[in-house]
XYZ file of C-alpha atoms in Angstrom:
259
model
C -72.282 -61.609 -39.850
C -72.846 -57.954 -39.743
C -71.030 -55.185 -41.726
C -71.572 -51.976 -44.097
C -70.970 -51.397 -47.470
C -69.385 -48.215 -48.903
C -71.384 -45.145 -49.035
C -72.710 -44.058 -52.276
C -72.332 -40.319 -53.305
C -76.226 -40.440 -54.133
C -77.376 -42.991 -51.580
C -79.661 -42.056 -48.851
C -81.320 -45.578 -47.720
C -80.159 -47.858 -45.032
C -80.376 -51.556 -45.904
C -80.219 -54.627 -43.895
C -80.232 -58.104 -45.607
C -80.697 -61.127 -43.807
C -80.421 -64.575 -45.165
C -78.852 -67.952 -43.448
C -77.440 -69.356 -46.541
C -74.155 -67.488 -47.288
C -74.185 -67.820 -51.109
C -77.622 -66.371 -51.215
C -76.815 -63.463 -48.850
C -73.788 -62.458 -50.740
C -75.705 -62.205 -53.981
C -78.373 -60.254 -52.560
C -75.570 -57.879 -50.776
C -73.819 -57.551 -54.228
C -76.964 -56.494 -56.032
C -78.037 -53.724 -53.145
C -74.682 -52.152 -52.849
C -74.699 -51.822 -56.500
C -77.877 -49.846 -56.470
C -76.992 -45.817 -56.008
C -79.960 -45.224 -53.683
C -78.197 -47.348 -51.018
C -76.001 -45.559 -48.904
C -75.277 -47.909 -46.093
C -75.917 -52.078 -46.207
C -75.714 -54.163 -43.373
C -76.027 -57.971 -43.450
C -76.829 -60.687 -41.110
C -77.170 -64.577 -41.226
C -80.250 -64.923 -38.980
C -82.725 -63.033 -36.881
C -80.740 -62.746 -33.737
C -77.836 -60.975 -35.876
C -80.764 -58.951 -37.413
C -82.011 -57.664 -34.186
C -78.584 -56.828 -32.950
C -78.260 -54.641 -35.973
C -81.451 -52.895 -35.313
C -80.488 -52.314 -32.137
C -77.491 -50.612 -32.744
C -78.220 -48.688 -35.799
C -81.509 -47.225 -37.689
C -82.604 -48.991 -40.911
C -84.984 -48.064 -43.363
C -85.861 -51.020 -45.188
C -85.281 -55.140 -44.288
C -84.843 -57.419 -47.225
C -85.626 -60.643 -45.512
C -85.702 -64.411 -46.397
C -88.681 -66.087 -44.704
C -87.339 -69.774 -44.411
C -84.620 -69.470 -41.531
C -83.785 -71.612 -38.372
C -84.901 -70.240 -35.140
C -86.914 -67.295 -35.779
C -87.856 -67.139 -39.362
C -88.507 -64.313 -41.633
C -92.155 -63.837 -41.065
C -91.932 -63.903 -37.300
C -89.148 -61.616 -37.427
C -91.299 -59.023 -39.805
C -94.141 -59.193 -36.944
C -91.325 -58.283 -34.275
C -90.477 -55.162 -36.391
C -93.883 -54.110 -37.070
C -93.905 -53.443 -33.137
C -90.896 -51.164 -33.185
C -91.450 -47.340 -32.728
C -90.276 -46.422 -36.221
C -90.409 -49.628 -38.021
C -88.516 -50.676 -41.318
C -89.854 -51.563 -44.549
C -90.050 -55.263 -45.232
C -89.171 -56.839 -48.594
C -89.287 -60.925 -48.511
C -86.736 -62.420 -50.662
C -87.752 -65.932 -50.887
C -87.231 -69.082 -53.253
C -91.017 -70.035 -52.296
C -94.577 -68.561 -52.924
C -96.472 -70.266 -49.810
C -95.457 -67.195 -47.650
C -97.316 -64.764 -49.991
C -100.627 -65.041 -48.312
C -99.630 -63.727 -45.222
C -96.913 -60.889 -46.406
C -99.703 -58.205 -46.669
C -100.510 -59.171 -43.027
C -97.168 -57.687 -41.963
C -97.372 -54.578 -44.053
C -94.657 -55.937 -46.368
C -93.973 -53.344 -49.252
C -92.653 -56.110 -52.049
C -92.119 -59.847 -52.330
C -89.175 -60.885 -54.416
C -88.749 -64.335 -55.833
C -85.212 -65.931 -56.093
C -83.081 -66.235 -57.902
C -82.775 -62.466 -57.431
C -82.421 -60.189 -60.373
C -80.849 -56.709 -60.022
C -83.766 -55.183 -62.042
C -86.280 -56.707 -59.540
C -84.634 -55.532 -56.495
C -84.292 -51.901 -58.323
C -88.061 -51.914 -58.237
C -88.484 -53.032 -54.835
C -86.121 -50.172 -53.765
C -88.320 -47.991 -55.636
C -91.337 -49.082 -53.953
C -89.610 -48.559 -50.490
C -88.653 -44.941 -51.507
C -92.463 -44.333 -52.521
C -93.779 -45.899 -49.436
C -91.483 -44.203 -47.039
C -91.389 -40.212 -48.289
C -92.835 -39.532 -45.094
C -92.126 -42.646 -42.979
C -93.368 -41.403 -39.650
C -96.057 -39.110 -40.429
C -99.191 -40.221 -38.980
C -101.408 -39.872 -42.070
C -99.099 -41.497 -44.012
C -99.107 -44.463 -41.420
C -102.721 -44.435 -40.889
C -103.286 -44.696 -44.902
C -101.054 -47.801 -45.007
C -102.594 -49.364 -42.232
C -106.035 -48.545 -44.278
C -105.110 -50.074 -47.463
C -102.735 -52.979 -47.193
C -101.109 -54.752 -49.712
C -101.606 -58.299 -51.056
C -98.743 -60.124 -53.242
C -99.986 -61.136 -56.593
C -98.281 -62.842 -59.732
C -97.857 -60.797 -62.734
C -95.885 -62.093 -65.892
C -93.511 -63.938 -63.543
C -93.187 -60.994 -61.112
C -94.696 -60.732 -57.719
C -96.378 -57.204 -57.259
C -97.937 -55.966 -54.402
C -101.700 -54.956 -55.009
C -103.385 -52.805 -52.957
C -106.467 -53.849 -51.307
C -108.681 -50.784 -52.633
C -108.035 -51.849 -55.931
C -110.208 -55.231 -55.345
C -113.905 -54.779 -56.737
C -114.798 -58.393 -55.707
C -113.246 -61.740 -55.148
C -114.089 -65.041 -56.241
C -113.562 -68.630 -54.638
C -111.526 -70.943 -56.232
C -110.641 -73.909 -54.019
C -108.207 -72.942 -51.673
C -107.298 -69.990 -53.567
C -109.054 -66.696 -54.372
C -109.432 -64.781 -57.504
C -109.030 -60.867 -56.858
C -111.125 -58.993 -59.784
C -109.800 -55.611 -60.163
C -111.103 -52.935 -62.793
C -108.354 -54.098 -65.322
C -108.027 -57.795 -64.692
C -107.807 -60.387 -62.022
C -105.465 -62.313 -59.913
C -105.339 -65.771 -58.164
C -103.541 -65.824 -54.724
C -102.921 -68.600 -52.444
C -105.383 -67.476 -49.561
C -108.654 -68.722 -48.974
C -111.993 -66.852 -49.483
C -113.131 -67.270 -45.998
C -110.014 -66.013 -44.724
C -110.069 -62.709 -46.778
C -113.750 -62.363 -45.655
C -112.503 -62.166 -41.990
C -109.642 -60.179 -42.683
C -111.236 -57.475 -44.799
C -114.712 -57.307 -43.018
C -113.629 -53.821 -41.476
C -112.800 -52.492 -44.996
C -116.573 -52.869 -46.176
C -115.959 -56.122 -48.087
C -119.155 -58.663 -47.575
C -120.031 -62.122 -47.935
C -122.857 -62.521 -50.555
C -122.527 -66.308 -51.403
C -119.991 -69.086 -50.598
C -118.161 -68.347 -53.481
C -118.307 -64.435 -53.481
C -117.025 -61.686 -51.531
C -117.796 -58.115 -52.665
C -116.990 -54.354 -51.935
C -120.278 -53.466 -50.710
C -119.798 -49.785 -51.715
C -119.247 -50.744 -55.185
C -122.518 -52.563 -55.612
C -124.707 -50.688 -58.425
C -127.602 -52.988 -58.237
C -129.449 -55.554 -55.911
C -131.882 -57.164 -58.785
C -134.210 -60.084 -58.072
C -134.005 -62.534 -61.282
C -135.966 -65.999 -61.508
C -133.310 -67.996 -59.477
C -132.904 -65.712 -56.685
C -130.948 -62.396 -56.192
C -127.902 -60.865 -58.057
C -125.696 -57.677 -57.289
C -124.324 -55.963 -60.297
C -120.432 -54.546 -60.005
C -119.081 -53.031 -62.644
C -121.794 -54.578 -65.068
C -120.997 -58.237 -63.849
C -123.933 -59.889 -62.274
C -122.772 -61.841 -59.056
C -125.353 -64.554 -57.329
C -126.667 -63.696 -53.786
C -127.310 -66.772 -52.008
C -130.461 -66.953 -49.694
C -128.875 -67.230 -46.559
C -126.868 -64.025 -47.148
C -129.815 -61.853 -48.706
C -131.203 -60.566 -45.736
C -127.920 -59.484 -44.359
C -126.902 -57.863 -47.461
C -130.340 -55.851 -47.718
C -129.742 -54.804 -44.119
C -126.014 -53.590 -44.924
C -127.294 -51.765 -48.021
C -129.790 -49.979 -46.215
C -127.495 -48.879 -43.436
C -124.946 -47.670 -45.833
C -127.348 -45.648 -47.785
C -128.957 -43.842 -44.596
C -125.106 -43.016 -43.661
C -124.777 -41.450 -46.826
C -128.057 -39.467 -46.507
C -127.124 -38.217 -42.931
C -123.596 -36.714 -44.225
């Protein structure tokens, strides 16, 4: 099912809504059509129809269900990332088990069902903010350098920039992201984040802690071993990670001196 909604006088966004459940798609389309920023709305009942729309028309943002038959929403999002001019992605789903992968595909937002008009309006605001210069190489580079991760805040899923994370603490199969103004529990393991964020300067100092190297204020020897200090908080360094951490701190310092 494809189609276009009415063009709003102040609208400028071309939006594609994709969901395999007709009632859910109708509700999503209703709210999107009511937003004055939406100039044209297309709908699709599965990934195949969505790709057909995207083949024939330029779209700024895709509101995408995750669990669909055939090619699911996460797989479709990975396909869209390979487009020469990829649209923004907003996941709209009843489940939270896809949140850990959403930042991997560069999602702009992650909205939980049942959808609310004000929550979709916030998602559209984020899309507009992220696509002011959608094809400028510098803007695309910044987006790649600072991906976001979905976090829950007061019952709403927000996209937290990786640059806001100071250190990460393991909590079973989850991880707690510590920022300057609080912390957020996410459904992703510390080992997974350590692998994905290594190139961004995050280093493992303990089986339970991952820290941003450049934010370490001190490496201190205490009775039980070493600790690092970040934002006034002491975090333990395990013996197996001590030598590697010292080497990385020395290399980082030399790079600073050589600038």
